[in-house]
Short mmCIF file of C-alpha atoms in Angstrom, two decimals:
data_model
loop_
_atom_site.label_atom_id
_atom_site.label_comp_id
_atom_site.label_asym_id
_atom_site.label_seq_id
_atom_site.Cartn_x
_atom_site.Cartn_y
_atom_site.Cartn_z
CA MET Z 220 19.07 -1.66 2.38
CA SER Z 221 20.55 -5.20 2.00
CA CYS Z 222 21.09 -7.47 5.02
CA GLY Z 223 24.88 -7.16 4.11
CA ARG Z 224 24.92 -3.56 4.10
CA LYS Z 225 23.02 -3.56 7.22
CA ALA Z 226 25.26 -5.67 8.88
CA LEU Z 227 28.21 -3.59 8.11
CA TYR Z 228 26.36 -0.43 9.08
CA LEU Z 229 25.69 -1.75 12.48
CA VAL Z 230 29.18 -3.28 12.77
CA LEU Z 231 30.76 0.34 11.93
CA GLN Z 232 28.54 1.92 14.39
CA LEU Z 233 29.74 -0.42 17.32
CA LYS Z 234 33.40 -0.20 16.38
CA THR Z 235 33.56 3.65 15.97
CA PRO Z 236 31.34 4.67 19.08
CA SER Z 237 30.56 8.40 19.60
CA LYS Z 238 29.32 10.30 22.45
CA THR Z 239 25.54 10.21 20.88
CA LEU Z 240 25.58 6.41 21.03
CA CYS Z 241 24.23 5.64 24.27
CA PHE Z 242 24.50 2.25 26.09
CA GLN Z 243 20.93 1.60 25.33
CA ARG Z 244 21.51 1.90 21.53
CA ILE Z 245 24.51 -0.05 22.09
CA LEU Z 246 22.70 -2.97 23.39
CA VAL Z 247 20.07 -2.71 20.73
CA LEU Z 248 22.84 -2.81 17.80
CA GLN Z 249 24.54 -5.92 19.57
CA ARG Z 250 21.32 -7.85 19.79
CA THR Z 251 20.25 -6.85 16.33
CA ILE Z 252 23.58 -8.09 14.81
CA ALA Z 253 23.59 -11.17 16.93
CA SER Z 254 19.88 -12.17 15.78
CA THR Z 255 20.53 -11.76 12.28
CA ALA Z 256 24.07 -13.10 12.24
CA GLU Z 257 23.14 -16.29 10.28
CA LYS Z 258 21.54 -13.95 7.49
CA PHE Z 259 25.07 -12.48 6.65
CA LYS Z 260 27.48 -15.30 7.33
CA HIS Z 261 28.75 -14.84 3.77
CA ILE Z 262 30.19 -11.52 4.49
CA LYS Z 263 33.52 -12.62 6.17
CA ILE Z 264 34.66 -9.27 7.98
CA ALA Z 265 31.03 -8.50 9.51
CA GLN Z 266 31.01 -12.30 10.63
CA GLU Z 267 34.18 -12.07 12.39
CA VAL Z 268 33.08 -8.73 14.03
CA VAL Z 269 29.59 -10.32 14.97
CA ASP Z 270 31.21 -13.23 16.59
CA SER Z 271 33.39 -11.05 18.97
CA LEU Z 272 30.60 -8.50 19.89
CA LYS Z 273 28.33 -11.51 20.87
CA THR Z 274 30.33 -11.60 24.16
CA GLU Z 275 32.01 -8.45 24.36
CA PRO Z 276 31.25 -6.49 27.29
CA ILE Z 277 30.23 -2.74 27.31
CA SER Z 278 32.72 -0.40 29.01
CA VAL Z 279 30.91 2.61 30.97
CA ASP Z 280 32.17 5.18 33.46
CA VAL Z 281 30.73 5.24 36.84
CA VAL Z 282 30.82 8.09 39.46
CA LEU Z 283 31.30 6.21 42.63
CA GLU Z 284 29.90 7.21 46.13
CA HIS Z 285 32.91 9.62 46.97
CA GLY Z 286 32.89 11.33 43.55
CA LYS Z 287 35.77 9.44 41.65
CA ILE Z 288 35.09 8.33 38.15
CA VAL Z 289 36.05 4.93 36.96
CA THR Z 290 35.76 2.83 33.88
CA MET Z 291 34.55 -0.74 34.09
CA LYS Z 292 32.54 -3.07 32.28
CA LEU Z 293 28.58 -2.67 32.39
CA TYR Z 294 28.06 -5.83 34.12
CA GLN Z 295 30.78 -5.00 36.86
CA ALA Z 296 28.94 -1.62 37.26
CA GLU Z 297 25.70 -3.34 37.63
CA LYS Z 298 27.13 -5.86 40.25
CA TYR Z 299 28.88 -3.17 42.11
CA ALA Z 300 25.66 -1.11 42.49
CA LYS Z 301 23.76 -4.34 43.48
CA THR Z 302 26.26 -5.17 46.20
CA ARG Z 303 25.48 -1.73 47.62
CA ASP Z 304 21.83 -1.55 47.45
CA LEU Z 305 22.26 1.32 44.89
CA LYS Z 306 21.20 1.88 41.09
CA LEU Z 307 22.96 3.09 38.03
CA MET Z 308 21.49 6.52 36.60
CA PRO Z 309 22.59 7.43 33.20
CA ILE Z 310 23.80 10.91 32.86
CA LYS Z 311 23.03 12.46 29.57
CA GLU Z 312 24.89 15.54 29.76
CA HIS Z 313 28.61 14.64 29.73
CA ASN Z 314 31.86 15.00 27.63
CA ARG Z 315 33.19 11.61 28.09
CA PRO Z 316 33.43 9.21 25.08
CA ILE Z 317 31.22 6.39 26.74
CA GLN Z 318 28.23 6.31 28.55
CA LEU Z 319 28.66 7.92 32.21
CA PHE Z 320 26.49 6.48 35.33
CA LYS Z 321 26.08 7.96 38.75
CA LEU Z 322 25.21 5.51 41.64
CA VAL Z 323 22.01 6.72 43.26
CA THR Z 324 19.49 5.16 45.96
CA GLY Z 325 16.47 3.50 44.98
CA SER Z 326 14.44 6.75 45.82
CA GLU Z 327 16.63 8.90 43.84
CA PHE Z 328 16.39 6.41 40.87
CA PHE Z 329 12.56 6.51 41.18
CA LYS Z 330 12.37 10.16 40.97
CA TYR Z 331 14.73 9.95 37.84
CA GLU Z 332 12.50 7.57 36.13
CA MET Z 333 9.61 9.77 36.85
CA GLU Z 334 11.10 12.73 35.74
CA GLN Z 335 11.87 10.66 32.37
CA LYS Z 336 8.08 9.64 31.93
CA HIS Z 337 6.96 13.19 32.31
CA ALA Z 338 9.50 14.68 30.10
CA LYS Z 339 8.44 12.08 27.27
CA LYS Z 340 4.71 12.69 28.09
CA ALA Z 341 5.30 16.68 27.69
CA GLU Z 342 7.15 16.02 24.41
CA GLN Z 343 4.16 13.97 23.13
CA GLU Z 344 1.73 16.44 24.52
CA ILE Z 345 3.62 19.42 22.58
CA LYS Z 346 3.76 17.24 19.25
CA HIS Z 347 -0.11 16.35 19.72
CA HIS Z 348 -0.82 20.21 20.53
CA GLU Z 349 0.71 21.49 17.17
CA LYS Z 350 -0.52 21.24 13.49
CA ARG Z 351 1.26 22.17 10.16
CA MET Z 352 -0.47 23.53 7.20
CA ASN Z 353 1.33 24.56 3.86
CA ILE Z 354 -0.11 26.61 1.22
CA THR Z 355 0.71 28.67 -1.79
CA CYS Z 356 0.10 32.40 -2.07
CA LYS Z 357 -2.12 31.58 -5.13
CA ILE Z 358 -4.67 29.34 -3.05
CA GLU Z 359 -8.38 30.00 -3.89
CA ASP Z 360 -10.65 31.30 -1.14
CA HIS Z 361 -12.76 28.01 -1.26
CA ASP Z 362 -9.68 25.71 -0.60
CA LEU Z 363 -8.13 28.35 1.93
CA TYR Z 364 -11.48 28.62 3.93
CA ALA Z 365 -11.88 25.01 4.08
CA LYS Z 366 -8.40 24.39 5.49
CA LEU Z 367 -8.89 27.40 7.79
CA ASN Z 368 -12.34 25.60 9.12
CA GLN Z 369 -10.10 22.81 10.36
CA VAL Z 370 -7.78 25.33 12.01
CA LYS Z 371 -10.73 26.58 13.95
CA LYS Z 372 -11.49 22.99 15.12
CA TRP Z 373 -7.88 22.80 16.60
CA LEU Z 374 -8.00 26.31 18.18
CA THR Z 375 -10.84 25.14 20.26
CA LYS Z 376 -8.92 22.37 21.27
CA ASN Z 377 -5.99 24.92 22.26
CA ILE Z 378 -3.71 23.47 19.45
CA LYS Z 379 -1.68 25.79 17.45
CA THR Z 380 -1.02 25.74 13.86
CA GLU Z 381 2.35 26.28 12.05
CA VAL Z 382 1.56 27.92 8.55
CA THR Z 383 3.75 27.99 5.79
CA ILE Z 384 2.78 30.18 2.66
CA SER Z 385 5.20 29.68 -0.31
CA PHE Z 386 5.60 32.36 -3.12
CA ARG Z 387 7.92 33.27 -6.00
CA SER Z 388 10.46 36.37 -5.69
CA ASN Z 389 7.88 38.71 -7.06
CA GLU Z 390 4.74 37.34 -5.20
CA GLU Z 391 5.34 38.57 -1.55
CA ASP Z 392 2.72 40.92 -1.62
CA LYS Z 393 0.27 37.86 -2.62
CA ALA Z 394 1.65 36.19 0.25
CA GLU Z 395 0.91 39.23 2.52
CA SER Z 396 -2.61 39.31 0.93
CA THR Z 397 -3.13 35.62 1.84
CA LEU Z 398 -1.81 36.24 5.37
CA SER Z 399 -4.46 39.11 5.62
CA ARG Z 400 -7.32 36.62 4.46
CA ILE Z 401 -6.29 34.20 7.13
CA GLU Z 402 -6.28 36.77 9.79
CA GLN Z 403 -9.37 38.17 9.01
CA TYR Z 404 -11.30 34.97 8.74
CA LEU Z 405 -9.87 33.64 12.06
CA LYS Z 406 -10.02 37.21 13.97
CA SER Z 407 -12.46 35.79 16.53
CA GLU Z 408 -10.70 32.49 17.44
CA GLY Z 409 -6.96 32.94 16.86
CA LYS Z 410 -4.31 35.32 16.15
CA ILE Z 411 -1.07 35.41 14.15
CA HIS Z 412 2.20 34.82 16.31
CA GLN Z 413 6.05 34.81 15.37
CA LYS Z 414 5.65 35.85 11.67
CA ARG Z 415 8.87 35.68 9.57
CA VAL Z 416 10.00 35.60 5.91
CA LYS Z 417 12.83 33.86 4.32
CA ASN Z 418 13.67 32.10 0.99
CA ASN Z 419 10.30 32.58 -0.48
CA LEU Z 420 8.38 31.31 2.49
CA MET Z 421 6.39 32.79 5.12
CA LYS Z 422 5.89 31.14 8.17
CA PHE Z 423 3.92 31.87 11.21
CA PHE Z 424 1.94 30.31 13.90
CA ILE Z 425 -1.87 30.53 14.37
CA ILE Z 426 -2.56 30.37 18.18
CA PRO Z 427 -5.84 30.68 20.19
CA ALA Z 428 -7.03 34.18 20.70
CA SER Z 429 -7.08 33.70 24.26
CA SER Z 430 -3.45 32.58 24.57
CA GLU Z 431 -0.74 35.02 25.91
CA LYS Z 432 2.07 33.49 23.72
#
């Protein structure tokens, strides 16, 4: 993407905010535009908007101590919280057009940060503990077993594998045969889970034999 097109894309994102455009993303967009402004000064419309965005404050909604929701600029909300020795905690699930915050104590905010860290860590662990393998129903035994030997190593580390077997409309029986070969080869280490067939694709998980799921 050219610098000019990137500029217009970023500007449009800021000028047409959505519920999915969180305040962190807005800040990043503003900084990106400001830092690269000199590279696309030849784009008149983009530059005019960039100049206004450099100092344009962000509006947010804040749930005050008594439960009332008010709209104010982000810097005002930060100042309001600071003068009361409180923190601004972003609320993810909401139906408002701009980012919603809640005023919380320092201990509540610390708990929120820990929950976010644990959630991120859990998400990374889930990604780490799942592998993928794509094969066709015509795969030869030598190639198949070479792949399954790797799956065996993953199973010993409690890592499951999502397998996709592709086949033609008249080859579903071959896909079933391939599945049987897999199941037989891994009968001591793993088992087949959540098999489903759709659009000439057979998908299933290979999970550790000791797993309950």
